[in-house]
PDB file of C-alpha atoms in Angstrom:
ATOM      1  CA  MET A  29      84.742  89.961  84.434  1.00  0.00           C
ATOM      2  CA  THR A  30      85.317  93.798  84.465  1.00  0.00           C
ATOM      3  CA  ALA A  31      87.634  95.298  81.893  1.00  0.00           C
ATOM      4  CA  VAL A  32      90.460  97.290  83.393  1.00  0.00           C
ATOM      5  CA  PRO A  33      91.814 100.064  81.046  1.00  0.00           C
ATOM      6  CA  ALA A  34      95.328  99.601  79.870  1.00  0.00           C
ATOM      7  CA  LYS A  35      98.122 101.470  81.480  1.00  0.00           C
ATOM      8  CA  PRO A  36     101.395 102.368  79.950  1.00  0.00           C
ATOM      9  CA  LEU A  37     104.472 101.642  81.846  1.00  0.00           C
ATOM     10  CA  ARG A  38     106.363 105.145  82.114  1.00  0.00           C
ATOM     11  CA  ILE A  39     110.045 105.506  82.567  1.00  0.00           C
ATOM     12  CA  ASN A  40     110.981 109.162  83.242  1.00  0.00           C
ATOM     13  CA  GLY A  41     107.718 110.160  81.776  1.00  0.00           C
ATOM     14  CA  ASN A  42     108.007 108.280  78.647  1.00  0.00           C
ATOM     15  CA  PRO A  43     105.698 105.520  77.786  1.00  0.00           C
ATOM     16  CA  ARG A  44     107.340 102.243  77.174  1.00  0.00           C
ATOM     17  CA  VAL A  45     104.888  99.434  77.303  1.00  0.00           C
ATOM     18  CA  ASP A  46     101.290  99.695  76.570  1.00  0.00           C
ATOM     19  CA  GLY A  47      98.834  96.755  77.349  1.00  0.00           C
ATOM     20  CA  PRO A  48      96.273  95.181  79.688  1.00  0.00           C
ATOM     21  CA  SER A  49      97.105  95.794  83.402  1.00  0.00           C
ATOM     22  CA  VAL A  50      98.331  93.188  85.626  1.00  0.00           C
ATOM     23  CA  PRO A  51      94.932  92.846  87.464  1.00  0.00           C
ATOM     24  CA  SER A  52      93.065  92.415  84.048  1.00  0.00           C
ATOM     25  CA  VAL A  53      95.367  89.695  83.005  1.00  0.00           C
ATOM     26  CA  ASN A  54      95.009  87.969  86.237  1.00  0.00           C
ATOM     27  CA  ASP A  55      91.087  88.099  86.050  1.00  0.00           C
ATOM     28  CA  THR A  56      91.509  86.663  82.559  1.00  0.00           C
ATOM     29  CA  TRP A  57      93.530  83.700  83.695  1.00  0.00           C
ATOM     30  CA  ARG A  58      91.272  83.134  86.617  1.00  0.00           C
ATOM     31  CA  GLY A  59      88.269  83.023  84.091  1.00  0.00           C
ATOM     32  CA  ILE A  60      90.142  80.563  81.706  1.00  0.00           C
ATOM     33  CA  ASP A  61      91.212  78.221  84.599  1.00  0.00           C
ATOM     34  CA  ALA A  62      87.451  78.471  86.085  1.00  0.00           C
ATOM     35  CA  CYS A  63      88.750  79.701  89.514  1.00  0.00           C
ATOM     36  CA  GLY A  64      86.777  80.770  92.485  1.00  0.00           C
ATOM     37  CA  PRO A  65      87.553  83.998  94.084  1.00  0.00           C
ATOM     38  CA  PRO A  66      91.032  84.974  95.267  1.00  0.00           C
ATOM     39  CA  THR A  67      92.157  85.000  98.758  1.00  0.00           C
ATOM     40  CA  SER A  68      94.895  87.602  99.798  1.00  0.00           C
ATOM     41  CA  THR A  69      97.519  87.416 102.248  1.00  0.00           C
ATOM     42  CA  THR A  70     100.156  90.107 102.928  1.00  0.00           C
ATOM     43  CA  ALA A  71     103.616  89.466 104.825  1.00  0.00           C
ATOM     44  CA  GLY A  72     105.823  92.814 104.839  1.00  0.00           C
ATOM     45  CA  ASP A  73     105.906  94.248 101.267  1.00  0.00           C
ATOM     46  CA  VAL A  74     104.743  90.976  99.750  1.00  0.00           C
ATOM     47  CA  THR A  75     100.977  90.558  98.852  1.00  0.00           C
ATOM     48  CA  THR A  76     100.028  87.127  97.390  1.00  0.00           C
ATOM     49  CA  GLN A  77      96.507  86.552  95.640  1.00  0.00           C
ATOM     50  CA  THR A  78      95.510  82.881  95.391  1.00  0.00           C
ATOM     51  CA  ALA A  79      92.768  81.452  93.514  1.00  0.00           C
ATOM     52  CA  VAL A  80      91.846  77.820  93.516  1.00  0.00           C
ATOM     53  CA  CYS A  81      90.586  76.511  90.277  1.00  0.00           C
ATOM     54  CA  ALA A  82      89.220  73.467  88.533  1.00  0.00           C
ATOM     55  CA  ASP A  83      91.229  70.349  88.241  1.00  0.00           C
ATOM     56  CA  GLY A  84      93.542  71.373  91.177  1.00  0.00           C
ATOM     57  CA  ARG A  85      94.816  74.358  89.306  1.00  0.00           C
ATOM     58  CA  THR A  86      95.823  77.696  90.888  1.00  0.00           C
ATOM     59  CA  VAL A  87      96.210  81.284  89.687  1.00  0.00           C
ATOM     60  CA  GLU A  88      98.676  83.409  91.918  1.00  0.00           C
ATOM     61  CA  LEU A  89      99.319  86.978  91.715  1.00  0.00           C
ATOM     62  CA  ILE A  90     102.237  88.323  93.799  1.00  0.00           C
ATOM     63  CA  SER A  91     102.859  91.946  94.313  1.00  0.00           C
ATOM     64  CA  VAL A  92     105.888  93.456  95.986  1.00  0.00           C
ATOM     65  CA  ALA A  93     105.264  97.141  97.395  1.00  0.00           C
ATOM     66  CA  GLY A  94     107.820  99.505  96.018  1.00  0.00           C
ATOM     67  CA  ALA A  95     109.586  96.956  94.015  1.00  0.00           C
ATOM     68  CA  GLY A  96     109.960  98.823  90.736  1.00  0.00           C
ATOM     69  CA  HIS A  97     110.894  97.232  87.620  1.00  0.00           C
ATOM     70  CA  GLN A  98     114.013  95.076  88.249  1.00  0.00           C
ATOM     71  CA  TRP A  99     113.680  91.257  89.064  1.00  0.00           C
ATOM     72  CA  PRO A 100     113.054  91.001  92.716  1.00  0.00           C
ATOM     73  CA  GLY A 101     116.062  89.199  94.764  1.00  0.00           C
ATOM     74  CA  GLY A 102     117.968  89.804  91.385  1.00  0.00           C
ATOM     75  CA  THR A 103     121.479  91.467  91.142  1.00  0.00           C
ATOM     76  CA  PRO A 104     121.329  95.358  91.170  1.00  0.00           C
ATOM     77  CA  SER A 105     122.145  97.008  87.933  1.00  0.00           C
ATOM     78  CA  PRO A 106     124.238 100.278  88.189  1.00  0.00           C
ATOM     79  CA  LEU A 107     123.322 101.017  84.568  1.00  0.00           C
ATOM     80  CA  LEU A 108     119.621 100.943  85.194  1.00  0.00           C
ATOM     81  CA  GLU A 109     120.006 102.809  88.536  1.00  0.00           C
ATOM     82  CA  ARG A 110     121.726 105.652  86.585  1.00  0.00           C
ATOM     83  CA  PHE A 111     118.369 106.038  84.728  1.00  0.00           C
ATOM     84  CA  GLY A 112     116.444 106.333  88.040  1.00  0.00           C
ATOM     85  CA  ILE A 113     115.229 102.671  88.116  1.00  0.00           C
ATOM     86  CA  PRO A 114     115.665 101.624  91.712  1.00  0.00           C
ATOM     87  CA  ALA A 115     117.664  98.492  92.821  1.00  0.00           C
ATOM     88  CA  PRO A 116     115.737  95.204  92.861  1.00  0.00           C
ATOM     89  CA  SER A 117     113.490  94.491  95.875  1.00  0.00           C
ATOM     90  CA  THR A 118     114.829  91.977  98.541  1.00  0.00           C
ATOM     91  CA  ALA A 119     111.415  91.485  99.848  1.00  0.00           C
ATOM     92  CA  LEU A 120     111.490  87.929  97.935  1.00  0.00           C
ATOM     93  CA  ASP A 121     113.613  86.022  95.262  1.00  0.00           C
ATOM     94  CA  ALA A 122     111.269  85.826  92.178  1.00  0.00           C
ATOM     95  CA  THR A 123     113.184  83.142  90.702  1.00  0.00           C
ATOM     96  CA  ASP A 124     112.816  80.689  93.720  1.00  0.00           C
ATOM     97  CA  THR A 125     109.200  81.761  93.989  1.00  0.00           C
ATOM     98  CA  ILE A 126     108.319  80.932  90.471  1.00  0.00           C
ATOM     99  CA  TRP A 127     110.299  77.714  90.498  1.00  0.00           C
ATOM    100  CA  GLN A 128     108.508  76.592  93.751  1.00  0.00           C
ATOM    101  CA  PHE A 129     105.210  77.481  92.070  1.00  0.00           C
ATOM    102  CA  PHE A 130     105.798  75.370  88.956  1.00  0.00           C
ATOM    103  CA  SER A 131     107.260  72.577  90.685  1.00  0.00           C
ATOM    104  CA  GLN A 132     104.199  72.168  92.781  1.00  0.00           C
ATOM    105  CA  ASN A 133     101.752  72.805  89.875  1.00  0.00           C
ATOM    106  CA  HIS A 134     102.711  70.680  87.054  1.00  0.00           C
ATOM    107  CA  ARG A 135     100.672  68.230  84.766  1.00  0.00           C
TER     108      ARG A 135
END
């Protein structure tokens, strides 16, 4: 596993969150779950990386191009938009996507 340097989230040039990158966290979970290499599919703005793991587990990373930091499929926030944060992506409904994943991957 290759370490990826932390990248702070910047809003209007100001750092807000500092921690490991998303790919680094995803690599960690794939290591914990003894996964094979991920496969990647792209449909429009949505890219899904899926790794099949030991004991029938899967680790997925879904990226939405240009999504910004609002919840994909969520209700736009005029307040956040006034601070320059764009409206949520409509490329997928994150709530439904997460529910589908966990309803199919439970113990």
